[in-house]
Coordinates of C-alpha atoms in Angstrom, one line a residue:
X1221 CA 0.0 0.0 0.0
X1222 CA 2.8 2.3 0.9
X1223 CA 4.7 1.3 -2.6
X1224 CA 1.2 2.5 -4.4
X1225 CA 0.7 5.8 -2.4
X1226 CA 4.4 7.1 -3.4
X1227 CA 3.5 5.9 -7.0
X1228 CA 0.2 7.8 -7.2
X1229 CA 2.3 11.3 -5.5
X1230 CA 4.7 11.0 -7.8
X1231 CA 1.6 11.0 -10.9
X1232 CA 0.3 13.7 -9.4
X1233 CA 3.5 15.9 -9.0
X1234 CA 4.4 15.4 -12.5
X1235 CA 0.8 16.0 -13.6
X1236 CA 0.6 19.8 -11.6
X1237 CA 4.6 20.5 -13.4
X1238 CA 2.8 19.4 -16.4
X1239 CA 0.1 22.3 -16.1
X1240 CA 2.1 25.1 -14.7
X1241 CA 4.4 24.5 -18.0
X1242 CA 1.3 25.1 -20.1
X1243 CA 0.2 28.4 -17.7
X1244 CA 3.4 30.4 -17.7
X1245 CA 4.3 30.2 -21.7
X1246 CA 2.3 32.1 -23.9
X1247 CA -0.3 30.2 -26.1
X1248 CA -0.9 33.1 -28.0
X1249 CA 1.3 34.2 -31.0
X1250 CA 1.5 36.4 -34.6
X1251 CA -0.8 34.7 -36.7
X1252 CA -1.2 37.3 -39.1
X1253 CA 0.6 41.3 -39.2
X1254 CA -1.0 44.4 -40.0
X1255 CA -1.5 45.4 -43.3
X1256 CA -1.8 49.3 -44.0
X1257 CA -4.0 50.7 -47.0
X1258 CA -3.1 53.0 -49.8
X1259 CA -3.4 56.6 -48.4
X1260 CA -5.7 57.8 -51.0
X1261 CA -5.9 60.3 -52.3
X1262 CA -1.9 60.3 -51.9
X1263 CA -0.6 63.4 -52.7
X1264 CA -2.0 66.5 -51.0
X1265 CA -1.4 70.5 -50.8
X1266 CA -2.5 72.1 -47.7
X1267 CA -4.2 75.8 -47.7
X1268 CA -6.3 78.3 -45.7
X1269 CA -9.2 76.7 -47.0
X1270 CA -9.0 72.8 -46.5
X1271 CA -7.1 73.3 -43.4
X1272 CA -10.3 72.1 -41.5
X1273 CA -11.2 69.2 -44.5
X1274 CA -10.2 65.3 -43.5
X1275 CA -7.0 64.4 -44.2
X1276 CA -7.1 61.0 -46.0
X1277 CA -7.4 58.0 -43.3
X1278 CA -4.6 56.3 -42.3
X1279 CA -5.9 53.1 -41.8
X1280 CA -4.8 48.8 -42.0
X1281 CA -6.2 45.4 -41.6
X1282 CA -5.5 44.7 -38.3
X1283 CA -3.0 41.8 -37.1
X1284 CA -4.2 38.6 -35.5
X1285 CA -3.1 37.6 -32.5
X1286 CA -5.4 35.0 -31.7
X1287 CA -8.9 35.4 -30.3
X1288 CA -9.1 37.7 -27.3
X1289 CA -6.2 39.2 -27.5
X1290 CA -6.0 43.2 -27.1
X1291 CA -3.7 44.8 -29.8
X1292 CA -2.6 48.7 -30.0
X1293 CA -1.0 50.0 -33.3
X1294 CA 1.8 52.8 -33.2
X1295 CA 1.8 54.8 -36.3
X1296 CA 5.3 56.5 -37.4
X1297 CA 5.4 59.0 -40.0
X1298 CA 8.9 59.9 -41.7
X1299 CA 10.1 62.7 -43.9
X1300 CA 12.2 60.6 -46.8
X1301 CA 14.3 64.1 -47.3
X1302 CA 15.8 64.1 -43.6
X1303 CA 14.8 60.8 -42.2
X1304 CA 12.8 62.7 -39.3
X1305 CA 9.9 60.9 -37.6
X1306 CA 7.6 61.4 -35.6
X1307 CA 4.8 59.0 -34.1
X1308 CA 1.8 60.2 -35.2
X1309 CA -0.3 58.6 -32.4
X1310 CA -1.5 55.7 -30.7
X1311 CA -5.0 53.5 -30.9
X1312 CA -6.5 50.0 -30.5
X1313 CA -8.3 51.1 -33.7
X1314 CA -7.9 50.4 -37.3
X1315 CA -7.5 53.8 -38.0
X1316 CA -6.2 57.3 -37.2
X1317 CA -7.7 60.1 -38.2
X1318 CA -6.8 63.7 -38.6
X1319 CA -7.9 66.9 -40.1
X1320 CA -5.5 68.8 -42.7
X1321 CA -4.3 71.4 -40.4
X1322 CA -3.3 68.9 -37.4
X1323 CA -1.6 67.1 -40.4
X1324 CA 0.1 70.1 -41.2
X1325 CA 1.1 70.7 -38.0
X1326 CA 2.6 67.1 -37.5
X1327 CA 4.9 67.6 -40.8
X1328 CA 6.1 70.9 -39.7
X1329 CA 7.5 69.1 -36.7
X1330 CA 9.9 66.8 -38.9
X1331 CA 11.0 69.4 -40.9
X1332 CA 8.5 69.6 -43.9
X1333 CA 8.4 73.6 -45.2
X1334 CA 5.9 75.5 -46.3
X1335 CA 5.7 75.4 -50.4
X1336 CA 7.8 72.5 -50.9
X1337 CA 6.5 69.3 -51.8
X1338 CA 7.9 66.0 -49.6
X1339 CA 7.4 62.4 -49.6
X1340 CA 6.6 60.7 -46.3
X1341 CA 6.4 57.2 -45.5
X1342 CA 3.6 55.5 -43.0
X1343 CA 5.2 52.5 -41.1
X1344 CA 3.2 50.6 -38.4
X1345 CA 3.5 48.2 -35.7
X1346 CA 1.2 46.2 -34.0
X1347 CA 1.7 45.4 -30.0
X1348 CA 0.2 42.5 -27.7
X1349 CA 0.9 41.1 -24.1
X1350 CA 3.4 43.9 -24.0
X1351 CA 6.0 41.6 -24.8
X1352 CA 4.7 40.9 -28.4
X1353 CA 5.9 43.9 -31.0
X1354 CA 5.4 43.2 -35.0
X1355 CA 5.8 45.4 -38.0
X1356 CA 2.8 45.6 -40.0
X1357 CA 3.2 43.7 -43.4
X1358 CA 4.2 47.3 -45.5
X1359 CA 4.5 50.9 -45.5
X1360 CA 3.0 53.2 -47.3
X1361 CA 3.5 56.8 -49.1
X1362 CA 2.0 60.0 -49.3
X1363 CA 2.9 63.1 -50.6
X1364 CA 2.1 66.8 -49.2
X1365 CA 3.2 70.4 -49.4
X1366 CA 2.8 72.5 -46.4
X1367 CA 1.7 76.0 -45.6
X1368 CA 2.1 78.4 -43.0
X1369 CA -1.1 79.8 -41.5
X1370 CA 0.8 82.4 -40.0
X1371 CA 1.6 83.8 -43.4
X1372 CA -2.2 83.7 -44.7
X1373 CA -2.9 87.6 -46.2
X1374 CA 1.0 88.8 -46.1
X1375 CA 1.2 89.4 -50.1
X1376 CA 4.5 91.4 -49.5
X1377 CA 8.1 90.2 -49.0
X1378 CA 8.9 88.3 -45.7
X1379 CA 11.4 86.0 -44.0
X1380 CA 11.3 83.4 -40.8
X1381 CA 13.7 84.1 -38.1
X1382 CA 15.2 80.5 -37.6
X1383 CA 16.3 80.0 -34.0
X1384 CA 18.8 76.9 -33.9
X1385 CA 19.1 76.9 -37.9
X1386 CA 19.5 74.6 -39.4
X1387 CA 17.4 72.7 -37.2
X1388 CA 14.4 75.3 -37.1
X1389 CA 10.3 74.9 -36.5
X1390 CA 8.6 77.3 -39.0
X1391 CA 5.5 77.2 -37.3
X1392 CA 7.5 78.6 -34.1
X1393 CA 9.5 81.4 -35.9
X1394 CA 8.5 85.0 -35.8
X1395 CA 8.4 86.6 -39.0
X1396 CA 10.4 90.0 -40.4
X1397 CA 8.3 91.8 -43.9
X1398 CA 9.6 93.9 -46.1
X1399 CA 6.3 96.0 -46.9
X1400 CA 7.2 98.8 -48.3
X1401 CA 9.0 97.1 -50.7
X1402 CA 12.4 98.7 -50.2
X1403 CA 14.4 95.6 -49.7
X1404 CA 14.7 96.5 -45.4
X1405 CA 12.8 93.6 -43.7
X1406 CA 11.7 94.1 -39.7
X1407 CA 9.9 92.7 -37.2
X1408 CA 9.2 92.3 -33.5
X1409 CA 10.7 88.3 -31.9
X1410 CA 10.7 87.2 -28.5
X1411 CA 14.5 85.9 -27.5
X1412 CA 14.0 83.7 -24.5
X1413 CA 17.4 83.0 -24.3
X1414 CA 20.9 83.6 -25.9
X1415 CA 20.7 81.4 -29.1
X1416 CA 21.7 81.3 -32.9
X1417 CA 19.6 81.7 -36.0
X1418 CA 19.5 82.8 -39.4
X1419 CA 16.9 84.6 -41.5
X1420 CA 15.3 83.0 -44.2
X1421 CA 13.4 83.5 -47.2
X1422 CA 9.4 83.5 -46.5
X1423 CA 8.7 83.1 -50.0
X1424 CA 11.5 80.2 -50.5
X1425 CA 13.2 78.8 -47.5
X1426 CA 15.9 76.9 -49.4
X1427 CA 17.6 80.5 -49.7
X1428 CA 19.2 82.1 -46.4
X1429 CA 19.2 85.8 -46.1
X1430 CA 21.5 85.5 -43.7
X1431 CA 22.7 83.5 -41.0
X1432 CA 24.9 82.7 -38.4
X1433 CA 23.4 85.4 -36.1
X1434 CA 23.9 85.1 -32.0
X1435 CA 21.2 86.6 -29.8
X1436 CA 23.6 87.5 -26.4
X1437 CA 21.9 88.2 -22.8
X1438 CA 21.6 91.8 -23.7
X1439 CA 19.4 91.2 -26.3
X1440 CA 17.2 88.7 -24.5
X1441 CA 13.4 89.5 -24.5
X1442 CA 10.8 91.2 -27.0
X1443 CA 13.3 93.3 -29.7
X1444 CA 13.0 94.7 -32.9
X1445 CA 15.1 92.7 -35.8
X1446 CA 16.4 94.9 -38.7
X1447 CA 17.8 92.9 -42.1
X1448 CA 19.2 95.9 -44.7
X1449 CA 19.3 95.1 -48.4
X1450 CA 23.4 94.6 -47.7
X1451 CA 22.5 91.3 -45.6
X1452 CA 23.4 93.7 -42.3
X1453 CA 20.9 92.3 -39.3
X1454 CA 20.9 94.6 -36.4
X1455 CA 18.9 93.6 -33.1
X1456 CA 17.7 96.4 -31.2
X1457 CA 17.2 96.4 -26.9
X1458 CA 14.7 94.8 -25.1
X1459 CA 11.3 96.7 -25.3
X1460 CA 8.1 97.0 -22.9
X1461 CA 5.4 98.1 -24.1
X1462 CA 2.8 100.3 -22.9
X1463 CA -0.2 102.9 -23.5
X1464 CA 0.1 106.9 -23.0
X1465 CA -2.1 109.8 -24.2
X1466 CA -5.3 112.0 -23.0
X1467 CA -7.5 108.2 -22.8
X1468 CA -5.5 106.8 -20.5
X1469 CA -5.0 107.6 -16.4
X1470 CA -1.4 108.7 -17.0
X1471 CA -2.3 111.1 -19.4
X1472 CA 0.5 112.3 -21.2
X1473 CA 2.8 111.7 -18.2
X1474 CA 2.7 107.8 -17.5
X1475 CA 2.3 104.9 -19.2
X1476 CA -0.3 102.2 -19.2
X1477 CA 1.5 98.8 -18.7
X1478 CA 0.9 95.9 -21.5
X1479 CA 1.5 92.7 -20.7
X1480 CA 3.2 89.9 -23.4
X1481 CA 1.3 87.1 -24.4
X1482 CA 4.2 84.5 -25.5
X1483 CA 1.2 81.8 -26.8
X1484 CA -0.7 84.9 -28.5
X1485 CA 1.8 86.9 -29.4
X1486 CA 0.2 90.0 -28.4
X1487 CA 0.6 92.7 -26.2
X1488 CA -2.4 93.3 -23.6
X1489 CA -3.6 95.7 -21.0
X1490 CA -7.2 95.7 -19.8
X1491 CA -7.9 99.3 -19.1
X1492 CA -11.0 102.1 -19.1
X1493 CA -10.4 104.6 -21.1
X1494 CA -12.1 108.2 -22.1
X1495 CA -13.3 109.0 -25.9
X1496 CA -9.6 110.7 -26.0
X1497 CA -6.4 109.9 -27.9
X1498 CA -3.7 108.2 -26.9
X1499 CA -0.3 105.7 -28.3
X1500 CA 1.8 103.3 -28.2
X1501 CA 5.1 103.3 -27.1
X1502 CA 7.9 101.1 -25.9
X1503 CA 10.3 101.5 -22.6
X1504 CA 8.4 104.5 -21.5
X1505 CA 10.4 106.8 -24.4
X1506 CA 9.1 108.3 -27.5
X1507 CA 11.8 107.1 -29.2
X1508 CA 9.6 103.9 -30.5
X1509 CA 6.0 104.7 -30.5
X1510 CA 3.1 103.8 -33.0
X1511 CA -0.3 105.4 -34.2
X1512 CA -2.3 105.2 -37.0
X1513 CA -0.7 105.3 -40.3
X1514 CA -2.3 108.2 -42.2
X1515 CA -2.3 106.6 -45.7
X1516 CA -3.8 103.5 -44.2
X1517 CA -5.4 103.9 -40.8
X1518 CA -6.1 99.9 -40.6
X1519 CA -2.4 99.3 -39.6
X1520 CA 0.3 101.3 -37.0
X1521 CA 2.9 103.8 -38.4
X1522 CA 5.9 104.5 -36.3
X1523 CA 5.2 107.7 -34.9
X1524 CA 1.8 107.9 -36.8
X1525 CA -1.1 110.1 -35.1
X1526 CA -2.7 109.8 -32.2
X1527 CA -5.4 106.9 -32.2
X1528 CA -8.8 107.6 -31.2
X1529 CA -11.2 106.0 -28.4
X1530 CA -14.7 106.3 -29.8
X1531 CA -16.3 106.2 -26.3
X1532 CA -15.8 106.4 -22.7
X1533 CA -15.5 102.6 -21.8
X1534 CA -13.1 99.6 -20.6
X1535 CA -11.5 98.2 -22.9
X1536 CA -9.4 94.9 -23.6
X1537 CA -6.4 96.6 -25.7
X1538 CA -4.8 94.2 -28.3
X1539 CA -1.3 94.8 -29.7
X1540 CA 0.1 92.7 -32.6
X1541 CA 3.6 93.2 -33.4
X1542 CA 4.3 89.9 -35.1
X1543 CA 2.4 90.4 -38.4
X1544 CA 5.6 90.7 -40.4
X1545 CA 6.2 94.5 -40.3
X1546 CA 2.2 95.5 -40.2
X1547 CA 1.3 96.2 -36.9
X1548 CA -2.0 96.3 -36.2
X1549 CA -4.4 96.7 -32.4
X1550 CA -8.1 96.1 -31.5
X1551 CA -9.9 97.6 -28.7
X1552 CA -13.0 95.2 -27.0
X1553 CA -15.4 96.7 -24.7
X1554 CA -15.3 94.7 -21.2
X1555 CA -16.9 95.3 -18.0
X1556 CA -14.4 95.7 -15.0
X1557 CA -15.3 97.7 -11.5
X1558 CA -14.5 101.2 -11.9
X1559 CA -13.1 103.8 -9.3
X1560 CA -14.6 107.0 -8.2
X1561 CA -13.7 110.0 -10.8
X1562 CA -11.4 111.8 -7.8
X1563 CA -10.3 111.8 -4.7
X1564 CA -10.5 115.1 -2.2
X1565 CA -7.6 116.1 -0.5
X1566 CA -8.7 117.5 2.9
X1567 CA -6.0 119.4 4.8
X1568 CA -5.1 122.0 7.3
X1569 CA -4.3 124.6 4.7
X1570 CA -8.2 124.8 3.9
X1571 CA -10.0 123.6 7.3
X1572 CA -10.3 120.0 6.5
X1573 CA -13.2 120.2 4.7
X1574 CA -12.9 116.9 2.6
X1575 CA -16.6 118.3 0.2
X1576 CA -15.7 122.2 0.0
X1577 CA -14.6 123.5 -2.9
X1578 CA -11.6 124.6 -1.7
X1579 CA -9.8 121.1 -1.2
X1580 CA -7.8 120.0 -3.9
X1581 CA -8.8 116.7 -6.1
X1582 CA -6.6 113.6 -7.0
X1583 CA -8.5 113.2 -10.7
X1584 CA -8.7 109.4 -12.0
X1585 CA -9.8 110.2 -15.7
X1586 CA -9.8 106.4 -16.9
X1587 CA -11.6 105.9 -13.2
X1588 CA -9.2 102.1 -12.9
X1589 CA -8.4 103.6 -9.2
X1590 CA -5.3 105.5 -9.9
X1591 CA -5.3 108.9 -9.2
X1592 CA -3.4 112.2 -9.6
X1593 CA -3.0 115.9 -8.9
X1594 CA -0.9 118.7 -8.9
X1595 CA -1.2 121.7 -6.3
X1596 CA 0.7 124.2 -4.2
X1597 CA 0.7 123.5 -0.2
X1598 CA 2.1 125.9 2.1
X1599 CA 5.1 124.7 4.6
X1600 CA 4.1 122.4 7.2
X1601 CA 0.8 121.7 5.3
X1602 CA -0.8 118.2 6.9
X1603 CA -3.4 116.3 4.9
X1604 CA -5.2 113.0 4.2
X1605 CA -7.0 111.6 1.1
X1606 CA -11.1 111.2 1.1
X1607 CA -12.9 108.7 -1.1
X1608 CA -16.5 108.6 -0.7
X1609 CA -16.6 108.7 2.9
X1610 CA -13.6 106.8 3.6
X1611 CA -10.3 109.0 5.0
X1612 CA -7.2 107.7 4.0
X1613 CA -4.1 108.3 5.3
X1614 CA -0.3 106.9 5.8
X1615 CA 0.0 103.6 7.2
X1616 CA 4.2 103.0 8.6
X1617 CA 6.4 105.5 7.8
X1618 CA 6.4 108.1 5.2
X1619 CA 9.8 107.3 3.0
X1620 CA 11.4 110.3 1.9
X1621 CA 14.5 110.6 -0.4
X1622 CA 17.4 112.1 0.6
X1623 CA 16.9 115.7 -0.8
X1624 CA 13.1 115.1 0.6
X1625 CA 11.3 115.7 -2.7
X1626 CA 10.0 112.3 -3.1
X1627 CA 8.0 110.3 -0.3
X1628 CA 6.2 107.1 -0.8
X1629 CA 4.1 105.6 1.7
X1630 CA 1.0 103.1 2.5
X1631 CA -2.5 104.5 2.9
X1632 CA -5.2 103.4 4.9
X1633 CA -6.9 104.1 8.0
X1634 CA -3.4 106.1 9.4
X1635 CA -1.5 109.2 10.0
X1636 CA -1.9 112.8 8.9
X1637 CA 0.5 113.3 5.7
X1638 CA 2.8 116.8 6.4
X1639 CA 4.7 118.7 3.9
X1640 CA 7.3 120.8 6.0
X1641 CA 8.4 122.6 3.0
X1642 CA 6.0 124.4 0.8
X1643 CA 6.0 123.6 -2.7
X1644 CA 4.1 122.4 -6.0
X1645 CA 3.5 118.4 -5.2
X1646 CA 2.4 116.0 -7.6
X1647 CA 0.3 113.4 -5.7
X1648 CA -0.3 110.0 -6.9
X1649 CA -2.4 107.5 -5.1
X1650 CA -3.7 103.6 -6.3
X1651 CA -6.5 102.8 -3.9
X1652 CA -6.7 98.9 -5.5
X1653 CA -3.0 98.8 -4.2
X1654 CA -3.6 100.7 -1.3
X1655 CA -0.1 102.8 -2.0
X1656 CA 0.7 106.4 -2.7
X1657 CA 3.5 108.5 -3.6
X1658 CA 4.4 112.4 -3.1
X1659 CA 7.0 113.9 -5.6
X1660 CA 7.9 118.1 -5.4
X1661 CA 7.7 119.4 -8.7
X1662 CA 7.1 122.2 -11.6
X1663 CA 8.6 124.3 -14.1
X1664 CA 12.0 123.2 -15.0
X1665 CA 14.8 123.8 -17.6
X1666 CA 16.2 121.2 -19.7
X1667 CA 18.1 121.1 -22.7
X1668 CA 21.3 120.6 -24.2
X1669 CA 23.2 123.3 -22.1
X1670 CA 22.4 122.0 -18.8
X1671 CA 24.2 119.7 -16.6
X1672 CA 21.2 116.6 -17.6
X1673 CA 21.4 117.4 -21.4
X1674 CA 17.3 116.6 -22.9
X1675 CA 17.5 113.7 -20.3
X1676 CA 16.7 114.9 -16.8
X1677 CA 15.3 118.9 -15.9
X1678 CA 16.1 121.2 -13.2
X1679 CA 13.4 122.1 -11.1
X1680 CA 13.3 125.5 -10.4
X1681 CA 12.0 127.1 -7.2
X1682 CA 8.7 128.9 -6.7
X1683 CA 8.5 131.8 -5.2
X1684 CA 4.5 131.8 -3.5
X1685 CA 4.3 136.0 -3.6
X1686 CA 5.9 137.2 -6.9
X1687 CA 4.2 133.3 -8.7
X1688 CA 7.5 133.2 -10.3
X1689 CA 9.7 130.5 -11.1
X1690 CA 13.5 131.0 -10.9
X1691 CA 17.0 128.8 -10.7
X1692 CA 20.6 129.7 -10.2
X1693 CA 22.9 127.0 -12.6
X1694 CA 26.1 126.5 -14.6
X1695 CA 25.1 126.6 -18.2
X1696 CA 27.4 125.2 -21.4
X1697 CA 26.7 126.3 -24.7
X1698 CA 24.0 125.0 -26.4
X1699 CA 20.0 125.1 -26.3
X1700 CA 17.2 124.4 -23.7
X1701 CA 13.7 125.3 -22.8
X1702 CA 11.1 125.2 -19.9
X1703 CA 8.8 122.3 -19.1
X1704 CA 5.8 122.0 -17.0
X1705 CA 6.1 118.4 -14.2
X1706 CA 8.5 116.6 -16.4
X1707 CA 6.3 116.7 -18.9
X1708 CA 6.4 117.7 -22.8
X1709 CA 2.8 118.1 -22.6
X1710 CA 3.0 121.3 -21.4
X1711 CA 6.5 123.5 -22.4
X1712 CA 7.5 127.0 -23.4
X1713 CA 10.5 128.1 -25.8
X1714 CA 10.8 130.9 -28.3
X1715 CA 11.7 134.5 -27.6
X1716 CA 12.3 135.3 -23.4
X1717 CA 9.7 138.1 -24.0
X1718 CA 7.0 136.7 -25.0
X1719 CA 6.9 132.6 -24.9
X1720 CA 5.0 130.3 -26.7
X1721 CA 3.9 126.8 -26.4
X1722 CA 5.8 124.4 -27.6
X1723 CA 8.2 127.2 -29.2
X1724 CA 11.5 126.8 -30.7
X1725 CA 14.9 126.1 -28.1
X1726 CA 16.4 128.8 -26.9
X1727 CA 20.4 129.0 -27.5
X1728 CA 22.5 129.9 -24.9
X1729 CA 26.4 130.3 -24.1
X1730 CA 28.6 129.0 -21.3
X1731 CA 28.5 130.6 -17.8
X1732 CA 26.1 130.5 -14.4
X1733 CA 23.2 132.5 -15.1
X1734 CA 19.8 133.3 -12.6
X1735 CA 17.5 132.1 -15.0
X1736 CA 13.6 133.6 -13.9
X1737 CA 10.4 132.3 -15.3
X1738 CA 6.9 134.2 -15.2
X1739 CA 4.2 131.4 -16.7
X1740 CA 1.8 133.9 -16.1
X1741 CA 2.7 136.6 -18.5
X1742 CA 4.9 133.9 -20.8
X1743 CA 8.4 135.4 -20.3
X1744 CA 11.4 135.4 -18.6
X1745 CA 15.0 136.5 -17.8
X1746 CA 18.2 135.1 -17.7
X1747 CA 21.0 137.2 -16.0
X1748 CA 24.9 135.8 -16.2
X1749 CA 26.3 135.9 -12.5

């Protein structure tokens, strides 16, 4: 009995071997691989207008595995010029499917350019168990010519800047134009970081316009690219952009900040505005500024005229600098909260009356809570600011410079505000950033001949009696004239006798000179020490 109990253990050992043999290797195998179909039709040219048409299926008989088994297909596309590829996606379908313009898109990305004509090849393979990876039976062939969407309705001359050339993206590269015709091509790009490219024909990008071109740290950011007829490219500084003018609540003084939208391409700012003018202009200088373009009001001129807001509104402000060397803007009406029109400034030098109409008013004529005013305050003058029932004033300490002619400070429920000096003040206060700022200021000279040159005035001192303005300084030889806060908006030149706004310089040779300034009557004397 013993003899047949070992026997009939030993049957059954072998026996469960037997089984876990057949459990751990796979019954399942290729019976039969993939087969693609003829893309058809096979040779295609992309446009505007069947960019949102089908794109011929890609599709296959699929590969047999055995039953049940679950099979994914990994379709490769490959540029036969360059050898790039690029899998074009994944299913457990017998098809992929895509419209012309993601088509495009995909070809782009392996180095097909717009207006030439390529041959691609479709490969396949088939996948099972994870383990189990088969070509399909065949490839197949297409052919295509790309376009550029970017380009669609630029009928004059332009040219792709090609970061990391030869190895470039078209559909990445910011474009220079030539529309004037004159053989100069220029244009706005975004330099992210230092890098090397090449500029290269819109029209036929076989032909380089130039290349071999380094982008250095200097030049990082949003900057204006210049290609002369000679093959010279010149990149210019880094730019910000923003708004200034009448419409806006810096007037003629400040800008209006626009933010860079590096998926858009645009430059925003959402802003009210009044039914004013206003521009645009870059780094806070006139040096680079666009209006409209008097010949053709549909596009920006540099240093075009003013641009007009139809009504009193809030506005989402569009700027597009990337249209190959037509710049265009649009303005959308929004709805944001608006401030109060002013602010009162209650003090001690009128009985802190924050409604009479003796207290001076912070003016917010875009009403986006930034305020200003300019006004004269006797010495030790204290004050707060009053917005519809609410005092505001200084919150910490009240920082002033060193030559105490600027203060900037946080507002709230705080502190009486004190000029010890008397003076013209420009106030500025943000009551959505709860900050505000103090700055002395007035007529000045600037010019040439003094020590600042036409970059920086010198604020003369006003005498509260006589209403005159006058400084003592060391002049060279040369020109200057008076201005009004810093500001061209308001600045007299011409003859001492009888000024004029906006009047020619006035020339003047080397020495130290009392220089006096009457705005009332418009004239004013200059006596050599």
């Amino acid at each position: 009995m013993k003899l047949k109990n070992i026997l009939f253990l030993a049957a059954g050992f072998l026996a469960m071997t037997s089984c876990s043999d057949d459990i751990t290797t796979p019954v399942l195998k290729l019976q039969q691989a993939a087969k693609l179909n003829a893309v058809n039709p096979a040779e295609i040219t992309f446009t505007q207008e069947n960019s949102d048409k089908a794109f011929p299926d890609i599709s296959w008989e699929k590969a047999n595995y055995g039953k049940g088994a679950v099979v994914k297909y990994t379709v490769t596309i490959t540029n036969n010029e360059n050898k790039k590829s690029i899998v074009a996606g994944d299913t457990e379908d017998a098809k992929l499917s895509f419209t012309n313009e993601a088509m495009n898109s995909l070809l782009a990305k392996i180095g097909a350019y717009p207006g030439h004509t390529y041959d691609f090849t479709v490969s396949l393979k088939s996948s099972a168990f994870e383990t189990l990876t088969d070509d399909a039976q065949n490839t197949v062939n297409f052919k295509a010519t790309p376009y550029d969407p970017n380009t669609v309705g630029i009928d004059w001359n332009y040219a792709y800047v090609a970061v990391g050339y030869p190895e470039w993206d078209y559909s990445k590269a910011y474009l220079l134009g030539d529309p004037d015709g004159d053989g100069t091509y220029k244009g706005w790009v975004q330099f992210d970081d230092e890098c090397s490219f090449a500029v290269v024909d819109g029209k036929d990008v076989t032909k380089v316009l130039a290349k071999d071109l380094k982008v250095d740290a200097d030049h990082k950011g949003f900057v204006e690219v210049t290609l002369t007829p000679d093959g010279n490219v010149t990149i210019g500084q880094p730019c910000e952009w923003g708004m200034i003018g009448e419409a806006t609540s810096g007037g003629w003084s400040k800008d209006t900040k626009m933010e860079y939208d590096k998926d858009t391409r645009m430059w925003t700012a959402v802003t009210p505005l009044t039914d004013k003018e206003f521009k645009f202009r870059a780094n806070e200088d006139w040096k680079i500024n666009y209006g409209s373009d008097k010949n053709n009001p549909s596009v920006l001129a540099q240093g075009g005229e003013n641009l007009k807001v139809a009504k009193t509104h809030a506005y989402i402000v569009k700027l597009n600098l990337t249209t190959a060397g037509k710049y265009t803007y649009t303005m959308e009406e929004t709805d944001i909260e608006l401030s109060s029109a002013e602010l009162s400034v209650p003090g001690s030098y009128q009985g802190w009356n924050p409604t009479a109409e003796t207290a001076y008013r912070l003016k917010s004529e875009s009403r986006d809570f930034q305020y200003t005013g300019i006004y004269y305050y006797p010495a030790n003058t204290e004050f707060k600011l009053y917005d519809d029932g609410k005092w505001l004033g200084s919150v910490g300490e009240v920082k002033w410079n060193d030559t105490k002619t600027k203060a900037e400070f946080a507002i709230g429920d705080g502190a009486n505000i004190k000029f010890t000096e008397g003076g013209w003040y420009r106030i500025t206060a943000n009551t959505k950033k709860m900050v505000a700022s103090v700055a002395k200021t007035g007529w000045e000279i600037i010019g040439s001949a003094t020590p600042s040159g036409w970059d920086k005035g010198q604020l003369m001192t006003y005498n509260p009696e006589t209403k005159k303005w006058s400084i003592t300084i060391t002049m060279v030889e040369g020109e200057y004239k008076f201005r009004w806060d810093a500001s061209w908006e308001k600045n007299f030149g011409g003859v001492l006798t009888g000024l004029t706004e906006g009047g020619a310089n006035i020339k003047i040779g080397a020495g130290t000179y009392l220089i006096e300034l009457d705005p009332e009557a418009k004239t004013a004397t200059v006596t050599e020490q």
